[in-house]
PDB file of N, CA, C and O in Angstrom:
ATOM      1  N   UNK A  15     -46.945  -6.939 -28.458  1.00 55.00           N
ATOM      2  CA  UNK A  15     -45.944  -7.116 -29.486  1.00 55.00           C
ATOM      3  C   UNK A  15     -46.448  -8.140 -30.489  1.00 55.00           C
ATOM      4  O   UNK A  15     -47.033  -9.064 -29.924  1.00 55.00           O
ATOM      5  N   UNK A  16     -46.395  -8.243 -31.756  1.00 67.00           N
ATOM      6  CA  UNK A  16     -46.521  -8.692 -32.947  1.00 67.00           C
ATOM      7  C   UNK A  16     -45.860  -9.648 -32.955  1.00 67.00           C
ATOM      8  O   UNK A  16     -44.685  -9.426 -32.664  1.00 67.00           O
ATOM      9  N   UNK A  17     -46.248 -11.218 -33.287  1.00 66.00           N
ATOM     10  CA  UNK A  17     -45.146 -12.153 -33.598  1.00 66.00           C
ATOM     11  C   UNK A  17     -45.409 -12.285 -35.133  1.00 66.00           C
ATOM     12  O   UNK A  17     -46.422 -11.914 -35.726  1.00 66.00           O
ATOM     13  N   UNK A  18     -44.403 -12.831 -35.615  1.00 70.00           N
ATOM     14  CA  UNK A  18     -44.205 -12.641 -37.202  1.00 70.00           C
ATOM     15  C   UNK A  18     -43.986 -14.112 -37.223  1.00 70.00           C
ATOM     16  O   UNK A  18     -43.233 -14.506 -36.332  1.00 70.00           O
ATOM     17  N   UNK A  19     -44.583 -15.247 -38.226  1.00 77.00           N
ATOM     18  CA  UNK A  19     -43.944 -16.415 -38.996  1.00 77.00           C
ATOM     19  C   UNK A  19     -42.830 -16.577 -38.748  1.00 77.00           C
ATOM     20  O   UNK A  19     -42.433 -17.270 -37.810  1.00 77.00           O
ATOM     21  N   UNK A  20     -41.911 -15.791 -39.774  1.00 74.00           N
ATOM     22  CA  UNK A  20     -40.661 -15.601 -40.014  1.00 74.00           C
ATOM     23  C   UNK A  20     -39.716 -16.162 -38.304  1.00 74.00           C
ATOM     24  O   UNK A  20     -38.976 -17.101 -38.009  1.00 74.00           O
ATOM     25  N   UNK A  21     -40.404 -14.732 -37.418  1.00 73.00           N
ATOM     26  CA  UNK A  21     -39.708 -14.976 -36.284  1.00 73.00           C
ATOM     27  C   UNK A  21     -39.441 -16.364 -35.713  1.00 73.00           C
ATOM     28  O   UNK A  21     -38.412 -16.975 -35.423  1.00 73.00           O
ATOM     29  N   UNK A  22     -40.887 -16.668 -35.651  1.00 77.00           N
ATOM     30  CA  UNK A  22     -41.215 -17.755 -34.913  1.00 77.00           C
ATOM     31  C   UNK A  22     -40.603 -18.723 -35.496  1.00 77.00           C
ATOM     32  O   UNK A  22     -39.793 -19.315 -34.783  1.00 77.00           O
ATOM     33  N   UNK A  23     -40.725 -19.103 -36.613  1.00 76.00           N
ATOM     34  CA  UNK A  23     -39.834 -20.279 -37.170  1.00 76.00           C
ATOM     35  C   UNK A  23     -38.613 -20.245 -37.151  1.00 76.00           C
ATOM     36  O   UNK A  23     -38.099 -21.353 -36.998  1.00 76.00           O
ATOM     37  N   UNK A  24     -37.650 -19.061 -37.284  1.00 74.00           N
ATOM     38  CA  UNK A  24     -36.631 -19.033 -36.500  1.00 74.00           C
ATOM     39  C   UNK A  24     -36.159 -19.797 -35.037  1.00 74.00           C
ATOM     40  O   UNK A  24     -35.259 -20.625 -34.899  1.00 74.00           O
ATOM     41  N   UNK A  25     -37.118 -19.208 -33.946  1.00 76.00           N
ATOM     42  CA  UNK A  25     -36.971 -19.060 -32.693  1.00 76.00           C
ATOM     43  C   UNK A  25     -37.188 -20.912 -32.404  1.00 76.00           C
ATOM     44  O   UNK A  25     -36.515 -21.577 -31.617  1.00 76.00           O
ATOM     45  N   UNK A  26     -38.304 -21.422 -33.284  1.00 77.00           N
ATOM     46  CA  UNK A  26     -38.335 -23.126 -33.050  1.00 77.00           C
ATOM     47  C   UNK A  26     -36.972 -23.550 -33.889  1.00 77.00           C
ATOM     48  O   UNK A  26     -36.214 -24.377 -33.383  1.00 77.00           O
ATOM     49  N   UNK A  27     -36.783 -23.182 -34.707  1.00 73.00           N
ATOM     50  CA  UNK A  27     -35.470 -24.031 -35.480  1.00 73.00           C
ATOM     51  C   UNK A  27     -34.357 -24.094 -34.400  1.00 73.00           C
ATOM     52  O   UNK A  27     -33.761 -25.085 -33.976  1.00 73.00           O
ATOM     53  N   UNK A  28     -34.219 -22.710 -34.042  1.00 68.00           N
ATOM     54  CA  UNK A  28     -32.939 -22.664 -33.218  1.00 68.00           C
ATOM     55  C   UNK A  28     -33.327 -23.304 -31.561  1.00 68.00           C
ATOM     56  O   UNK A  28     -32.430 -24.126 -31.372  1.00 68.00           O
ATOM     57  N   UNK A  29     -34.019 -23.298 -30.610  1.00 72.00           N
ATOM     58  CA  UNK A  29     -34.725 -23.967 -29.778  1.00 72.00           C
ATOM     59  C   UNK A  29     -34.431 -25.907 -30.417  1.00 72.00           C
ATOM     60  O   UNK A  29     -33.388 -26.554 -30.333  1.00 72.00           O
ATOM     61  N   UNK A  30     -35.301 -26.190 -30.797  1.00 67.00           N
ATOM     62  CA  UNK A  30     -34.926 -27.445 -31.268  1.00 67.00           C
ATOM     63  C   UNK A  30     -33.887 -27.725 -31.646  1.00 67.00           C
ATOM     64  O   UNK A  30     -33.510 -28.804 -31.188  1.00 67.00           O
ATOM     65  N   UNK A  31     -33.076 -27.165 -32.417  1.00 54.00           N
ATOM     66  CA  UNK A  31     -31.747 -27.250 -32.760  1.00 54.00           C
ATOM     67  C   UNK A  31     -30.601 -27.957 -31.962  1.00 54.00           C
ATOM     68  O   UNK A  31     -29.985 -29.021 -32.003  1.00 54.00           O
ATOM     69  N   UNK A  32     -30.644 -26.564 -31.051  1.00 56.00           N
ATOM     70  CA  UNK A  32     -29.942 -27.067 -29.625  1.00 56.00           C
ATOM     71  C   UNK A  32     -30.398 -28.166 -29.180  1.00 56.00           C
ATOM     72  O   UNK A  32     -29.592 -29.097 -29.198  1.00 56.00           O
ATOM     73  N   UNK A  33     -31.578 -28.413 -28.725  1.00 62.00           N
ATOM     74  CA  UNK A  33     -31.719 -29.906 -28.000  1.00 62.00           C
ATOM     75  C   UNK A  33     -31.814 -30.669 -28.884  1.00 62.00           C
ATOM     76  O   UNK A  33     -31.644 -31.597 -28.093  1.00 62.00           O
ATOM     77  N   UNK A  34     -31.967 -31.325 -30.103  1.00 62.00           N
ATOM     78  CA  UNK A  34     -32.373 -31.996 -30.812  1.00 62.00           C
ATOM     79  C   UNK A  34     -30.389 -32.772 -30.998  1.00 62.00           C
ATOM     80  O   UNK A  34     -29.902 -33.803 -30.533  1.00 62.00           O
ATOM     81  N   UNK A  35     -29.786 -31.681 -31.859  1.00 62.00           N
ATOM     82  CA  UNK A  35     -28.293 -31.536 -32.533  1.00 62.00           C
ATOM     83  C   UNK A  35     -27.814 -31.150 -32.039  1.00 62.00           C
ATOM     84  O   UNK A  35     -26.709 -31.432 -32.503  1.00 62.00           O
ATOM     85  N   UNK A  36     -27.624 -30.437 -31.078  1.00 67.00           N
ATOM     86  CA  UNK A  36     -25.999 -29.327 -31.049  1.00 67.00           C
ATOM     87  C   UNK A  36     -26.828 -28.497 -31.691  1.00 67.00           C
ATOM     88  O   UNK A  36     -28.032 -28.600 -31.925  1.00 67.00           O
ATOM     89  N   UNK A  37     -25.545 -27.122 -32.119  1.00 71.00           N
ATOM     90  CA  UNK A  37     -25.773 -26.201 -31.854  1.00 71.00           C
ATOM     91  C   UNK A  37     -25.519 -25.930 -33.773  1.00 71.00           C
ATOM     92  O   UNK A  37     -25.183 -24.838 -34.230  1.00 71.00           O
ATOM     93  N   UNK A  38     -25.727 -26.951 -34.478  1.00 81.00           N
ATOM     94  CA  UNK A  38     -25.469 -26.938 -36.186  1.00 81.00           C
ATOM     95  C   UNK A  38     -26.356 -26.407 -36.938  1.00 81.00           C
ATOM     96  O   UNK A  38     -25.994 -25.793 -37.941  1.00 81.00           O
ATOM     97  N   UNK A  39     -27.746 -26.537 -36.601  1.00 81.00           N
ATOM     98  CA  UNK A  39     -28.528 -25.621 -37.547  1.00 81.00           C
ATOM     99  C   UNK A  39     -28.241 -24.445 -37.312  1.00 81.00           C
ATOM    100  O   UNK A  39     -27.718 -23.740 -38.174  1.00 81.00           O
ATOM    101  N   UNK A  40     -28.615 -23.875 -35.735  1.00 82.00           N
ATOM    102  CA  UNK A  40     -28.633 -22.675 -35.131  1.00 82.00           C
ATOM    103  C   UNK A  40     -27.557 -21.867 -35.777  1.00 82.00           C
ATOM    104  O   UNK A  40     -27.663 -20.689 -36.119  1.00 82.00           O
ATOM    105  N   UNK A  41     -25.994 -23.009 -35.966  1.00 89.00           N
ATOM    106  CA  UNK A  41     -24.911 -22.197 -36.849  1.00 89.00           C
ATOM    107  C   UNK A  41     -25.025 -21.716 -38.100  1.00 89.00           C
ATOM    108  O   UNK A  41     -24.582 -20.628 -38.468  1.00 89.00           O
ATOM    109  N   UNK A  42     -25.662 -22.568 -38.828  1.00 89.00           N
ATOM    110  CA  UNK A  42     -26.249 -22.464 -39.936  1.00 89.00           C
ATOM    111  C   UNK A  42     -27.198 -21.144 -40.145  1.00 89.00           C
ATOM    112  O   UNK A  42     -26.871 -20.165 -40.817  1.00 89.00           O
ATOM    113  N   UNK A  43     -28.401 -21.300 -39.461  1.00 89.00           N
ATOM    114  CA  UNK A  43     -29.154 -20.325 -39.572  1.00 89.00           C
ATOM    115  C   UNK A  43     -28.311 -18.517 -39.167  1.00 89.00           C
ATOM    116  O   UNK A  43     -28.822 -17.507 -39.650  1.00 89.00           O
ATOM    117  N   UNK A  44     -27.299 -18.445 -38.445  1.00 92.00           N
ATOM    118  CA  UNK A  44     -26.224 -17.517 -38.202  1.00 92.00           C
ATOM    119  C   UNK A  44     -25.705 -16.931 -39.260  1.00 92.00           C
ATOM    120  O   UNK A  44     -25.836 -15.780 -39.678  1.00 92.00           O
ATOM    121  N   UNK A  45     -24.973 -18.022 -39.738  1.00 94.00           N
ATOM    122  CA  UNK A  45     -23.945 -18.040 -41.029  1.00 94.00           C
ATOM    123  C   UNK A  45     -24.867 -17.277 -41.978  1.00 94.00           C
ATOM    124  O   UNK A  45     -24.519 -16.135 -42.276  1.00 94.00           O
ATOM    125  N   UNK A  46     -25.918 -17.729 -42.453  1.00 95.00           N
ATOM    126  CA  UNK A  46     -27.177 -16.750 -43.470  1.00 95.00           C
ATOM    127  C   UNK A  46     -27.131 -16.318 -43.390  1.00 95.00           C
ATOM    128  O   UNK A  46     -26.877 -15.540 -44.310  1.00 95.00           O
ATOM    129  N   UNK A  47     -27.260 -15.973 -42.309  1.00 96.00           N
ATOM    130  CA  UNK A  47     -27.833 -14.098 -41.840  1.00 96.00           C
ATOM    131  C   UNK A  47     -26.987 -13.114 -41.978  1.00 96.00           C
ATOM    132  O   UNK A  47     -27.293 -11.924 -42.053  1.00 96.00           O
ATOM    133  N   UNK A  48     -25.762 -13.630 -42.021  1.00 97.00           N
ATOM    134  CA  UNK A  48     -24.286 -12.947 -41.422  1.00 97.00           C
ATOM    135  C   UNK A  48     -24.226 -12.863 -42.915  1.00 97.00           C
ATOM    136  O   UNK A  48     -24.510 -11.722 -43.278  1.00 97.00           O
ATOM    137  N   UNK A  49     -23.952 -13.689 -43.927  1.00 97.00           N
ATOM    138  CA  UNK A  49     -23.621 -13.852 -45.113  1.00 97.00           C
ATOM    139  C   UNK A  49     -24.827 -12.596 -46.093  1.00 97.00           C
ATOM    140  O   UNK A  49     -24.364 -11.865 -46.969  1.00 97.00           O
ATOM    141  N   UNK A  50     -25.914 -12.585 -45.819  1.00 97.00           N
ATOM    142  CA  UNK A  50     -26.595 -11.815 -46.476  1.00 97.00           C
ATOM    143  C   UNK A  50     -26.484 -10.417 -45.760  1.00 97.00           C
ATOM    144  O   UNK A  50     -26.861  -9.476 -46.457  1.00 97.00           O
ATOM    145  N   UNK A  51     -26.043 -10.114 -44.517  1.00 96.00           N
ATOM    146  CA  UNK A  51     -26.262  -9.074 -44.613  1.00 96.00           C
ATOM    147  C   UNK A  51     -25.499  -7.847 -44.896  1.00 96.00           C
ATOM    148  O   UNK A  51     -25.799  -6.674 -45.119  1.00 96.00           O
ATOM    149  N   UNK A  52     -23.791  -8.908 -44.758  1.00 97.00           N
ATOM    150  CA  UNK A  52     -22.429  -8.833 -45.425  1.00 97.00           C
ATOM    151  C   UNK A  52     -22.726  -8.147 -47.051  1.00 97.00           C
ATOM    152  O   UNK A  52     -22.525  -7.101 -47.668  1.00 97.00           O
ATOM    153  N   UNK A  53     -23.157  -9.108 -47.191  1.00 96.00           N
ATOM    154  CA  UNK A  53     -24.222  -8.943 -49.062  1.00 96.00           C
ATOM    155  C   UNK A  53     -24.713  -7.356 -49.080  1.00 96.00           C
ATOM    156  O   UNK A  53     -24.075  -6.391 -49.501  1.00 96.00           O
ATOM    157  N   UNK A  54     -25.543  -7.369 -48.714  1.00 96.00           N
ATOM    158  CA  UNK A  54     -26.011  -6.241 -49.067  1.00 96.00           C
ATOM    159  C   UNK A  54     -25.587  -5.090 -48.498  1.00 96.00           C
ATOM    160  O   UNK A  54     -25.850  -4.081 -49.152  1.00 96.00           O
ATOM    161  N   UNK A  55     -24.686  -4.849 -46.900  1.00 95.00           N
ATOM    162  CA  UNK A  55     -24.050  -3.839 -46.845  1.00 95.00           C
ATOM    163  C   UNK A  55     -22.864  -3.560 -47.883  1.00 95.00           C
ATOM    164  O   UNK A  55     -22.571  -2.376 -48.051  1.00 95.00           O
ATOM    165  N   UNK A  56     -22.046  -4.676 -48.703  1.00 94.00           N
ATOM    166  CA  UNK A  56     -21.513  -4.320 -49.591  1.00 94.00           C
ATOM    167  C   UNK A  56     -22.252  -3.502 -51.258  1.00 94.00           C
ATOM    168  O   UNK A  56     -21.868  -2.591 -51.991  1.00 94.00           O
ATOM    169  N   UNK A  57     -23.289  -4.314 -51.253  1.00 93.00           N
ATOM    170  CA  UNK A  57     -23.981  -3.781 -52.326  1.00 93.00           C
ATOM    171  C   UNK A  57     -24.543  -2.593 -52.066  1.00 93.00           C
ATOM    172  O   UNK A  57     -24.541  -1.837 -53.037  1.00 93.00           O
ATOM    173  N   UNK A  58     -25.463  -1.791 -50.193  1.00 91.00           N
ATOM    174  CA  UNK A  58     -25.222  -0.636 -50.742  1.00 91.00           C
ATOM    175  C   UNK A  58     -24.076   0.836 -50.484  1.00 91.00           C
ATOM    176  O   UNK A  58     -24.125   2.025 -50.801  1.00 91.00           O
ATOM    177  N   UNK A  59     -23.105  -0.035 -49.749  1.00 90.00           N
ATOM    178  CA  UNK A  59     -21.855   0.763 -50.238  1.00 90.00           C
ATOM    179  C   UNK A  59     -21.374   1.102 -51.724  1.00 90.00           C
ATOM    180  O   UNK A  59     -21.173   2.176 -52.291  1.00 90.00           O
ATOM    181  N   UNK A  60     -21.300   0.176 -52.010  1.00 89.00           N
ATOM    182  CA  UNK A  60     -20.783   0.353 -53.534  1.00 89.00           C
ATOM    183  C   UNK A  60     -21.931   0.775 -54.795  1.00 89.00           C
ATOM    184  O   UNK A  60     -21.962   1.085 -55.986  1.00 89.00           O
ATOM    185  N   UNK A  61     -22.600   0.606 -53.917  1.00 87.00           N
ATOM    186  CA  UNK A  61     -23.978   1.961 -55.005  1.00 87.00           C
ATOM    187  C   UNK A  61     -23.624   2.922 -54.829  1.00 87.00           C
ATOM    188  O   UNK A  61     -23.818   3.728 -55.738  1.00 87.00           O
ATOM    189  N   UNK A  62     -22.987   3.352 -53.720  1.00 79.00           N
ATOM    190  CA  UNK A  62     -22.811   4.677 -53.337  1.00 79.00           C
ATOM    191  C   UNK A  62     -21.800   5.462 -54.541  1.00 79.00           C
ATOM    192  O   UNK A  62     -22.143   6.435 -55.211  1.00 79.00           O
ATOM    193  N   UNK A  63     -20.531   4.782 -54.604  1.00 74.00           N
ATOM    194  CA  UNK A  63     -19.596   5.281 -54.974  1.00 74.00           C
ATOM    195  C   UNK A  63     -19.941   4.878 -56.780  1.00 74.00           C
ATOM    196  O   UNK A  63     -18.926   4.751 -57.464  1.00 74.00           O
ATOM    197  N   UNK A  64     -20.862   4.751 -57.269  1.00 70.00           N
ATOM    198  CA  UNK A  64     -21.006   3.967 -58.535  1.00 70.00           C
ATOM    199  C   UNK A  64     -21.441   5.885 -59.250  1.00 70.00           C
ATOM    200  O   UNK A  64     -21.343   6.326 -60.395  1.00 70.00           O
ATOM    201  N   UNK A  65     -21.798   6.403 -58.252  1.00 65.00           N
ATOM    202  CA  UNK A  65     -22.650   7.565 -59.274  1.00 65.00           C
ATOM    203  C   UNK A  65     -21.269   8.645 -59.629  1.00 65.00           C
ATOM    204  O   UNK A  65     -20.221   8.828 -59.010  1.00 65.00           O
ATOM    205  N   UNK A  66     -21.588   9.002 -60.394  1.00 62.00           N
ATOM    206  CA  UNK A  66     -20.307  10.582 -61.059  1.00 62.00           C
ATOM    207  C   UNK A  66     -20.839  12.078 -60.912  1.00 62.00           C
ATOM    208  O   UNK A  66     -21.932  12.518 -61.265  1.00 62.00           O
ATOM    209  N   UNK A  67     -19.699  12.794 -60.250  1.00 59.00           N
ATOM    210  CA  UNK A  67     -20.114  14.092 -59.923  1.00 59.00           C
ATOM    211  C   UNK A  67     -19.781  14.621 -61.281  1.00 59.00           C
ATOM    212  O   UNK A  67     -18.720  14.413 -61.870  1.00 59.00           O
ATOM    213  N   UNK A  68     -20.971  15.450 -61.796  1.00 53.00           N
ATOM    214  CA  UNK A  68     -20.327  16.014 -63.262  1.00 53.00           C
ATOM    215  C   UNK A  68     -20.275  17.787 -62.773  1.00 53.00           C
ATOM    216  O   UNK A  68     -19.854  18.633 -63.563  1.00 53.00           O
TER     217      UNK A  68
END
C-alpha cells in the first residue's frame, strides 16, 4: 500500500493531537473535512439542476 504526505501528516497531527491536547486539533482537522465536503456535495448537486431542458 502507498503512503501519501497528505495521509501521513494527517495521521501525526491527529496521533499527537490526542496526546499532546485533547482531542482539539483532531476536531478541527474533522470539522474541514466535513465542511468541504458539505461544499462541494452542494456545489455538485446544484450543477446538476443549473442546466435547461430545451
Amino acid at each position: 500500500m502507498e503512503h501519501h504526505p497528505a495521509a501521513t501528516w494527517l495521521t501525526e497531527a491527529a496521533t499527537s493531537a490526542v496526546q499532546q491536547h485533547g482531542a482539539g486539533n483532531l476536531l478541527r482537522i474533522v470539522l474541514i473535512v466535513m465542511i468541504l465536503g458539505c461544499a462541494l456535495t452542494a456545489w455538485l448537486l446544484l450543477r446538476g439542476y443549473k442546466r435547461k431542458d430545451d
